[in-house]
XYZ file of C-alpha atoms in Angstrom:
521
model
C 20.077 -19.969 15.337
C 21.325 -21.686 11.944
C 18.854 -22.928 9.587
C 18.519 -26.595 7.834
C 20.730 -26.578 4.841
C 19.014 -26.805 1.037
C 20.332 -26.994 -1.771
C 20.464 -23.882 -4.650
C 17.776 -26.223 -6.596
C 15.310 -26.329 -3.599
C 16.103 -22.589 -2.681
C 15.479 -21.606 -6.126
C 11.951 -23.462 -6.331
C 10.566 -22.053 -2.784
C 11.483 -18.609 -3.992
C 9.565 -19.385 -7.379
C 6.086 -20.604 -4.881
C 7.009 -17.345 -2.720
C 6.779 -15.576 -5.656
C 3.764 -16.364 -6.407
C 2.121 -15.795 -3.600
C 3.665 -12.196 -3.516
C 2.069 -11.814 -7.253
C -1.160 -13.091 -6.122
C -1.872 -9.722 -3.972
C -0.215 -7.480 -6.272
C -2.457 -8.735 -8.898
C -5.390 -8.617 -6.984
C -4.427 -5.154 -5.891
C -4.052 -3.770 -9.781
C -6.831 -5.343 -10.830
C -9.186 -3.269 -8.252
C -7.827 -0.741 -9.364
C -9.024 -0.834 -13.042
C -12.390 -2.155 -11.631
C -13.316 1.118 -9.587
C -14.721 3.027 -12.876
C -16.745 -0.013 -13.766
C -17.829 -0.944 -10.202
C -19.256 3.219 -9.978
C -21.442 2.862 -13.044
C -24.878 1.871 -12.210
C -25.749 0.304 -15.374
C -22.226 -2.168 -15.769
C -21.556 -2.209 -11.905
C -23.081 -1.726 -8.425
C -23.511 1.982 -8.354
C -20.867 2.703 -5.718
C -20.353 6.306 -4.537
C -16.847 7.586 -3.818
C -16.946 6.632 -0.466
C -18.205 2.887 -1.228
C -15.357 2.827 -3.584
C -12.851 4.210 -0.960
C -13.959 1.475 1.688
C -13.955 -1.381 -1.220
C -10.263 -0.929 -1.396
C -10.088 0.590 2.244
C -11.285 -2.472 4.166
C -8.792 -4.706 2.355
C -5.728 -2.805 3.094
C -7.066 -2.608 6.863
C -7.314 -5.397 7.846
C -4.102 -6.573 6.117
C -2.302 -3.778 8.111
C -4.067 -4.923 11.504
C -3.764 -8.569 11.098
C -0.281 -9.035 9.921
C 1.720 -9.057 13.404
C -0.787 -11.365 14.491
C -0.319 -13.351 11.395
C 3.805 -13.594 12.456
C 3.136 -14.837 15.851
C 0.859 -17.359 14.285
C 3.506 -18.439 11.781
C 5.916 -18.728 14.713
C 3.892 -20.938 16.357
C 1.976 -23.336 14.117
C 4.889 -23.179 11.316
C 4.909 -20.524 8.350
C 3.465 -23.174 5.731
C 0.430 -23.767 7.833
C -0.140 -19.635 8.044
C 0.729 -19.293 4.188
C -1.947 -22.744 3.568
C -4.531 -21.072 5.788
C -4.007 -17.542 3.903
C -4.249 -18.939 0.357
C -7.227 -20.713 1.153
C -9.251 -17.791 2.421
C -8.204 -15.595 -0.023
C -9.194 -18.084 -2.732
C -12.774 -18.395 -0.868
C -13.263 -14.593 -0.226
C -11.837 -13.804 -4.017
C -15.325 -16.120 -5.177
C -17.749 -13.823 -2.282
C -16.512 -10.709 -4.070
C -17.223 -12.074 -7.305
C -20.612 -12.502 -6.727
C -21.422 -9.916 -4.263
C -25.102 -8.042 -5.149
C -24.433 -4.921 -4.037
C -20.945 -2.704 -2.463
C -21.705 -3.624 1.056
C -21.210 -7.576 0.221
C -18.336 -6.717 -1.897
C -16.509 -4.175 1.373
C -17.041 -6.812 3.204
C -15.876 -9.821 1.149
C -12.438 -7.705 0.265
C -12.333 -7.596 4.134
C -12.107 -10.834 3.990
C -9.274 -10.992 1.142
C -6.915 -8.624 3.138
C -7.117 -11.525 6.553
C -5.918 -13.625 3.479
C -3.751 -11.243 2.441
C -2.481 -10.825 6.194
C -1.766 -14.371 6.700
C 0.045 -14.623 3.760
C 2.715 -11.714 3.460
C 4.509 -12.218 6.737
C 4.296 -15.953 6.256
C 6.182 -15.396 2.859
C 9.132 -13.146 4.211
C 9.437 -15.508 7.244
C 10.089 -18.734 5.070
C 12.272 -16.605 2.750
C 14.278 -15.619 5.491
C 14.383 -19.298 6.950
C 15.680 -20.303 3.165
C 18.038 -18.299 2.455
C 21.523 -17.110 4.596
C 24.050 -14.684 4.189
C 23.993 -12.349 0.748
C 21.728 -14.438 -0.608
C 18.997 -13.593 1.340
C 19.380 -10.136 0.711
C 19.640 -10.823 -3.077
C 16.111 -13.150 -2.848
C 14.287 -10.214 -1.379
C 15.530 -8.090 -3.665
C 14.267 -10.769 -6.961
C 11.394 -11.542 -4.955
C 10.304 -7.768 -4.678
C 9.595 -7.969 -8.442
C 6.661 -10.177 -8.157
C 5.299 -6.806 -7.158
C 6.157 -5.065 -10.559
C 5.249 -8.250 -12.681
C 1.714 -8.062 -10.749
C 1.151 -3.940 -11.275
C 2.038 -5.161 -15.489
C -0.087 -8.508 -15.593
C -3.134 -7.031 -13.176
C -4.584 -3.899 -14.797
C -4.474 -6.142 -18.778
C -6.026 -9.084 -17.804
C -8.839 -6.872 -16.011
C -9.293 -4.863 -19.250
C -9.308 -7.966 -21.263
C -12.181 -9.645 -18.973
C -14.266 -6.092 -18.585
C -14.354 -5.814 -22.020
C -15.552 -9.467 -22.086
C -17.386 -10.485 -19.205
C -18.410 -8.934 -16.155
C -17.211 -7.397 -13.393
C -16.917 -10.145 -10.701
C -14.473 -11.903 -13.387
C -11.694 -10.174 -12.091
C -11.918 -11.562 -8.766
C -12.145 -15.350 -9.948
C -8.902 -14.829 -11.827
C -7.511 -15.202 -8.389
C -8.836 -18.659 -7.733
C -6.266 -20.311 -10.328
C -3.596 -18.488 -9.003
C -4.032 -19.612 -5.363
C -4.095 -23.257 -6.825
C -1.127 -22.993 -8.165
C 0.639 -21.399 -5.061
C -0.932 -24.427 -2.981
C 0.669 -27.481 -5.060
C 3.878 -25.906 -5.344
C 3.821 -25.159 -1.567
C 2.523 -28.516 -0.541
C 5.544 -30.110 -3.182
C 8.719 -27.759 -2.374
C 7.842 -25.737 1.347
C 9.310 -26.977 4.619
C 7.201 -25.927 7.528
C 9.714 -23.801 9.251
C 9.142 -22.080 12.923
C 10.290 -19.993 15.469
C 11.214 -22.169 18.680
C 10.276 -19.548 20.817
C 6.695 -19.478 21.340
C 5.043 -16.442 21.732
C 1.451 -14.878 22.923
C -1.154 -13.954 20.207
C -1.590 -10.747 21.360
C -5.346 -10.724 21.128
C -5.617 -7.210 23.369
C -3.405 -5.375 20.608
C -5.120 -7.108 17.720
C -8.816 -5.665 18.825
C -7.523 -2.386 19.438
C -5.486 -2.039 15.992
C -8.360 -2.726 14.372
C -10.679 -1.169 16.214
C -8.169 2.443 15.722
C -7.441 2.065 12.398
C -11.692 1.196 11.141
C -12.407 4.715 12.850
C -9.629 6.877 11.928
C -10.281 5.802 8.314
C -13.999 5.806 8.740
C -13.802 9.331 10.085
C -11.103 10.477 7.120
C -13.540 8.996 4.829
C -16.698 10.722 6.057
C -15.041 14.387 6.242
C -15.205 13.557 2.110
C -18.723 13.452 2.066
C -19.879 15.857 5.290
C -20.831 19.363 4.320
C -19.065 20.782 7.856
C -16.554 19.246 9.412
C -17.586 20.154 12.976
C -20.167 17.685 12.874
C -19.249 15.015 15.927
C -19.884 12.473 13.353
C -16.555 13.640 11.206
C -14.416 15.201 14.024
C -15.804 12.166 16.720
C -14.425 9.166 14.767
C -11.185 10.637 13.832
C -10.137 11.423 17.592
C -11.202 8.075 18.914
C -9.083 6.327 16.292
C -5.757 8.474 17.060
C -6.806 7.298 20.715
C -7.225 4.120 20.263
C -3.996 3.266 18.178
C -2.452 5.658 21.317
C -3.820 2.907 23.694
C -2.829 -0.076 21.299
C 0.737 1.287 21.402
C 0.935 1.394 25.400
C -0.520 -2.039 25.915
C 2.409 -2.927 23.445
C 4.842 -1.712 25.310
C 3.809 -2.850 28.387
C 3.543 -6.528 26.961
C 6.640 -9.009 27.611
C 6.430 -10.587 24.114
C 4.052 -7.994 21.690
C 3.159 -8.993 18.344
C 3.776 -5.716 17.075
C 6.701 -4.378 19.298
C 7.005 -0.333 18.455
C 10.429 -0.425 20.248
C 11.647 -1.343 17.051
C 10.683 1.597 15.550
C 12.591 3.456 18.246
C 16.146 2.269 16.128
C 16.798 5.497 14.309
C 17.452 3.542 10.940
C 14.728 0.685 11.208
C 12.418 3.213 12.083
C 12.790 6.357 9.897
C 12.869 3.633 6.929
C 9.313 2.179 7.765
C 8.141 5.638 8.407
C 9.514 6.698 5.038
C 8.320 3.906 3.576
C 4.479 4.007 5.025
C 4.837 7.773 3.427
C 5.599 6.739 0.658
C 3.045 3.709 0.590
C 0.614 6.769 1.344
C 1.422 8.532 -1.851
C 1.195 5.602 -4.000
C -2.409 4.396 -3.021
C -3.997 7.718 -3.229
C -2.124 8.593 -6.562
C -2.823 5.376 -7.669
C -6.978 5.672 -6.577
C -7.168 9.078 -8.611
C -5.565 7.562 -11.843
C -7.931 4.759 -12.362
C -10.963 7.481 -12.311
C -8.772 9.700 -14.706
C -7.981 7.218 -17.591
C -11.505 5.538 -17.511
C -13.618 8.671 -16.427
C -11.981 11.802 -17.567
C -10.473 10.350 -20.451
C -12.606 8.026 -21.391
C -10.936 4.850 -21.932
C -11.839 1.455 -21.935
C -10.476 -0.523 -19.487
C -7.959 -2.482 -21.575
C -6.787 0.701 -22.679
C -6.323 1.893 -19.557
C -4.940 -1.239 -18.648
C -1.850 -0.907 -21.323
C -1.700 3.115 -20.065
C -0.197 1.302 -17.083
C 2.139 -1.052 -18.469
C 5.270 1.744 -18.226
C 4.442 1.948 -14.359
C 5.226 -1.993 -13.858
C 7.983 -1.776 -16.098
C 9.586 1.142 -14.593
C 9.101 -0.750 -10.845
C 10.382 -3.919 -12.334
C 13.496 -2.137 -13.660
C 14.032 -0.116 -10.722
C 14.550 -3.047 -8.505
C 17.114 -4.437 -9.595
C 18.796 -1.175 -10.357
C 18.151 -0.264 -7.234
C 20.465 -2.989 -5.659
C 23.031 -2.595 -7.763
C 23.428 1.064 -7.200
C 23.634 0.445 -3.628
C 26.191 -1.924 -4.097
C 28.363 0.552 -5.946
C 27.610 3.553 -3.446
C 25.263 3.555 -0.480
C 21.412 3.309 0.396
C 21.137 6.444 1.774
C 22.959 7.944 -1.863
C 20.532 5.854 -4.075
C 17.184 6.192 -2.234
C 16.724 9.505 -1.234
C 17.210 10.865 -4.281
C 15.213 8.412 -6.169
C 12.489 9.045 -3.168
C 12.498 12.816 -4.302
C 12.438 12.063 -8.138
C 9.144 9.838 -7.023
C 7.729 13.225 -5.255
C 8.368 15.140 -8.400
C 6.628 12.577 -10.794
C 3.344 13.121 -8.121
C 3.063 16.499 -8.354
C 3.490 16.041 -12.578
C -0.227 14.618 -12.119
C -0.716 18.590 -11.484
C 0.005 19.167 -14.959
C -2.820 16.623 -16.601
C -5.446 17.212 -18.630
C -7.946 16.661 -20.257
C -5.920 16.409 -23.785
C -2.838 15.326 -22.708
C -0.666 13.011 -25.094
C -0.590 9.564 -23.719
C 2.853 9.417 -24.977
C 3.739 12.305 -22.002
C 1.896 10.130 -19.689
C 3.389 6.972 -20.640
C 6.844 8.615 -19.534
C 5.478 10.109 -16.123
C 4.478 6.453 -14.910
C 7.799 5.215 -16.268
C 9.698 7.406 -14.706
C 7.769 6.886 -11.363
C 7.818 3.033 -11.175
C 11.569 3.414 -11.668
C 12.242 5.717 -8.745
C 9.516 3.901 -6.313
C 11.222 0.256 -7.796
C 14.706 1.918 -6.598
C 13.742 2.925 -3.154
C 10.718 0.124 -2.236
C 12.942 -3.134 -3.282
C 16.946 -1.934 -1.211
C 14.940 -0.085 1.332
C 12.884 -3.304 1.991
C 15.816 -5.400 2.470
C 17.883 -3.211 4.247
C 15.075 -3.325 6.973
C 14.343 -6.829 6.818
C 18.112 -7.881 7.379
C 18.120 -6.169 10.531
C 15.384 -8.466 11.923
C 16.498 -11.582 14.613
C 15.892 -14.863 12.580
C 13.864 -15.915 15.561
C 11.150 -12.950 15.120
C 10.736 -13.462 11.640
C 7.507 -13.636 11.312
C 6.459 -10.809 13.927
C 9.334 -8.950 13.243
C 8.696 -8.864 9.067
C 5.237 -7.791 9.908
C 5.853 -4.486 11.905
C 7.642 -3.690 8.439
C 4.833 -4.466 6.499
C 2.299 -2.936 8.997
C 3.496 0.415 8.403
C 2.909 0.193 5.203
C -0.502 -0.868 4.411
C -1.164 1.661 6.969
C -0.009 4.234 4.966
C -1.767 2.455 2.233
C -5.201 3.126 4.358
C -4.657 6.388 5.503
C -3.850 7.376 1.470
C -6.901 5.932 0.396
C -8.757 8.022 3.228
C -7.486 11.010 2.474
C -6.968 11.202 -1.029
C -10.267 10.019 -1.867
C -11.304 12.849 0.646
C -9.463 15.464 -0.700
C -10.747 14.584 -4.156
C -14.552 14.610 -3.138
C -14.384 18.191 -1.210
C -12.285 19.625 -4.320
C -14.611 18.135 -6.578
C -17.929 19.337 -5.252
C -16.683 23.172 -5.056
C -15.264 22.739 -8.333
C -19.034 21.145 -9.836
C -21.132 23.520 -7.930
C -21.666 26.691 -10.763
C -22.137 24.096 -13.434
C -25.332 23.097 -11.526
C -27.089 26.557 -11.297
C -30.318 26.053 -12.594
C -30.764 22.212 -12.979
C -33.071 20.373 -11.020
C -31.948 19.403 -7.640
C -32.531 15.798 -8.239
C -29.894 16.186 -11.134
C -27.794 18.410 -8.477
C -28.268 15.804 -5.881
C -26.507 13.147 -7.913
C -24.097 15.533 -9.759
C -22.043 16.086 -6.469
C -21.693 12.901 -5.559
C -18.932 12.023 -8.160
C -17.863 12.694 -11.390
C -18.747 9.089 -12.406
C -22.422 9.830 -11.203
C -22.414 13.523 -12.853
C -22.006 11.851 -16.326
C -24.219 9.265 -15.530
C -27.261 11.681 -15.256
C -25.738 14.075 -17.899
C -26.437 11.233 -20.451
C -29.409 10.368 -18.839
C -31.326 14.341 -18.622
C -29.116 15.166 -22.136
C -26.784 17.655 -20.651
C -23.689 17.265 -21.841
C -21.954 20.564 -20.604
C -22.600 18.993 -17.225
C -20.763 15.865 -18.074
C -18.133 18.159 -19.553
C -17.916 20.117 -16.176
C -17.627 17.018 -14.560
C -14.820 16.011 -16.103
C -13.079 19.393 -15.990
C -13.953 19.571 -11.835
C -12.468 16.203 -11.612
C -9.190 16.821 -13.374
C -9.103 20.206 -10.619
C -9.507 18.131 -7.418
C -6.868 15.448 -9.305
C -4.493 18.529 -9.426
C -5.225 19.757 -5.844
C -4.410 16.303 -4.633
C -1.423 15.675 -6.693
C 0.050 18.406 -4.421
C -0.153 17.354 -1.063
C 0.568 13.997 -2.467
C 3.828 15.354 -3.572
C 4.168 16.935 -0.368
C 3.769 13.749 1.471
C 5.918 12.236 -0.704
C 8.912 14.893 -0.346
C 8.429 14.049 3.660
C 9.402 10.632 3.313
C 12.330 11.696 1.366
C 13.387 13.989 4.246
C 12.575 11.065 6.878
C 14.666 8.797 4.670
C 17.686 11.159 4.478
C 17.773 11.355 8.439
C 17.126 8.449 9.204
C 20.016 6.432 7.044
C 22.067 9.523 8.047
C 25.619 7.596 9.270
C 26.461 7.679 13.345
C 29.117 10.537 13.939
C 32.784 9.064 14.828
C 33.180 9.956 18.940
C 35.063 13.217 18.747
C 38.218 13.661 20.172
C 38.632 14.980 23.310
C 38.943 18.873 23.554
C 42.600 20.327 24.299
C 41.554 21.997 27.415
C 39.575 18.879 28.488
C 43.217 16.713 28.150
C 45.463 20.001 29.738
C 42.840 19.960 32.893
C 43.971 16.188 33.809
C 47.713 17.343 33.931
C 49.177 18.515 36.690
C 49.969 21.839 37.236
C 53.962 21.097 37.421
C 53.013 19.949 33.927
C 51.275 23.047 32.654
C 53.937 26.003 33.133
């Protein structure tokens, strides 16, 4: 199928809109991020406990993971300007809900809300990307398009230190509202409405039970975090019906004609090594990325603007990287440039092992550098290495298996880092609390944040000192198996870009059996 014919001036102006659309949930992302300290105070926030926090960000990224395919088959059906409209709008409404939610139940379930925004607008925004652009230069508008991402992880954690220093907390949501204008003139002004003329079933069977799996496998990782025994059927329970459940929702997929998320896809050695690499390393990224914002503003003690600028050399690195990235792969090959970057990544994880307390934020500043660079270099060529091998006319669906697998990993991250942080940091509390009251026990294992809280409160401040110090040993335990994770997805990545072996030639004896004897004395 050939696509209408723009010109460079047009092309150039719908990748600008796309772009903003893309920095909309990158900045909304990087901004929660910064928030999490304030939103577990219970003086400046809403009192949130780890697990609060973990679904806050959590129920977001699910249902963007769970919605997106559905999203696709929407945009191939009703035209990907109407999906991207419908998306900005609801994100816009849900951004002003979270702003003024009373208490972290409103506010999990207004970001709920912003991640069916969310889901309606990423696939929508690689579909009309791929419907602008032909040839090299679509590869090349990915590629620029990618560092929307990078500008948002710079821009998002500043501006929320700037308006938590000034205002309150909900003020980081309504930043979004502006943004979304924006996106909506230039889309109404510049974006054809461009769709798939095969139309295809919404998949409504596959939507319910992707959803349904993915809420209980993360509600189950999330509660082993705060369970004293994990053979309690209310840990153990939740976690096998979800692996069941997204077992089911992959059968009814591949029984369906036309699925909105088709895991024969995945089946492709390259296409689906690369997404699995990718949700790995999507994985390590969200659950690093949860610990950090509790180290700067918690351990360290930070304001949020400073921890906001602490940032900055992470959104440099990954808007550096990008580019780099491309270029590199130009010159040599994907596999060459992204599994080695991929490793460097794992190696700048397991660094977090080696914070502390007093640690130079110069040493720091060079760790995230060094780890937006190497996640820039693999998330921006791997991307569109993936997306070029998807049919023009599955845009939309096909764009959002990609992206599927990666807010999934960005759920299951959040799960189980946060998880791994509360069970590390409750051993790690528990002799600092020998002979306090158990009220002030109570609420010193729920989280560091809350151990300080009632340190300042009861005037203890050896417990809010062992807080910090049983913190910074869970955010060393975790750095590990993040860095484990990580190296995974480097191995998946090296096998799965590994080139097809040339048919080999025919063995002598094979070639001397098809003579004839006459010919073999």
């Amino acid at each position: 199928m050939t696509t209408p014919t723009l010109s460079k001036f047009r092309q150039r102006s719908i990748l600008s809109v796309l772009m903003v659309c893309s920095l909309l949930i990158w900045l909304d992302n990087t901004v929660l991020s910064t928030t999490l300290e304030t939103l577990a105070d219970p003086a400046r926030g809403l009192n949130a406990d780890p697990a609060e926090l973990q679904w806050a960000t959590g129920s977001y990224t699910l249902a963007f993971a769970t919605l997106m395919f559905t999203a696709g088959a929407l945009g191939d059906r009703f035209g990907h300007r109407t999906v991207l409209t419908a998306g900005l709008v609801v994100f816009a409404l849900s951004s002003v809900w979270a702003a003024y939610a009373g208490d972290a139940g409103q506010l999990i379930a207004a970001r709920a809300a912003m991640g069916v925004g969310s889901a309606l607008i990423m696939p929508a925004s690689l579909a009309l990307l791929m419907w602008t652009f032909t040839g090299p230069a679509r590869s090349t508008a990915i590629a620029v398009s990618s560092t929307s991402a990078g500008v948002g992880m710079a821009v998002g954690p500043v501006l929320a230190g700037v308006l938590l220093d000034h205002f309150w907390w909900g003020s980081v949501f309504l930043v979004n509202v502006p943004v979304a204008v924006v996106a909506l003139i230039g889309i109404a002004l510049l974006v054809p409405n461009f769709r798939s003329p095969v139309v295809r079933p919404l998949d409504p069977a596959g939507m319910l039970l992707s959803i349904s799996g993915l809420a209980t496998l993360a509600y189950g990782l999330i509660r082993a975090g705060q369970a004293t025994a994990w053979s309690r059927p209310d840990v153990w329970g939740p976690i096998v019906a979800g692996l069941v459940l997204l077992a089911a929702f992959v059968l009814v997929e591949l029984r369906v004609e036309a699925p909105g998320f088709d895991p024969r896809l995945l089946a492709r050695r390259a296409f689906g090594g690369g997404n699995a690499a990718l949700g790995l390393l999507l994985f390590a990224v969200s659950a690093i990325t949860f610990y950090n914002a509790f180290y700067l503003q918690g351990a360290r003690g930070h304001s949020p603007m400073e921890a906001g600028l602490a940032g900055l050399p992470t959104a440099l690195g990954a808007i550096l990287g990008a580019p780099v990235g491309a270029r590199l792969v130009r010159r040599l090959s994907l596999r060459v440039v992204t599994v080695p970057a991929l490793a460097v990544a794992a190696l700048t994880m397991g660094a977090y092992g080696l914070l502390g307390l007093e640690t130079p934020l110069t040493a720091i500043a060079l760790l995230l550098l060094l780890q937006g660079l190497s996640i820039g270099m693999v998330l921006g060529p791997v991307t569109a290495a993936l997306i070029a091998t998807l049919p023009l006319e599955r845009a939309g669906a096909g764009s959002a298996v990609t992206n599927t697998v990666r807010q999934t990993g960005g759920v299951i991250g959040i799960a189980v880092g946060g998880t791994i942080m509360s069970l590390v940091y409750r051993r790690a509390i528990e002799p600092a609390l020998d002979g306090a009251p158990e009220a002030v026990r109570e609420r010193a294992r729920v989280s560091a944040e809350a151990a300080r809280h009632v340190a300042a409160t009861t005037h203890r401040p050896a417990l809010a000192r062992a807080a910090d110090e049983a913190f910074v040993h869970a955010l060393h335990v975790g750095a590990l198996w993040i860095m484990l994770i990580t190296f995974l997805g480097a191995a998946v990545l090296h096998l799965a870009l590994r080139p097809p072996h040339p048919p080999a030639p025919p063995a002598p004896e094979a070639t001397n059996a098809k003579r004839p004897r006459s010919e073999m004395i």
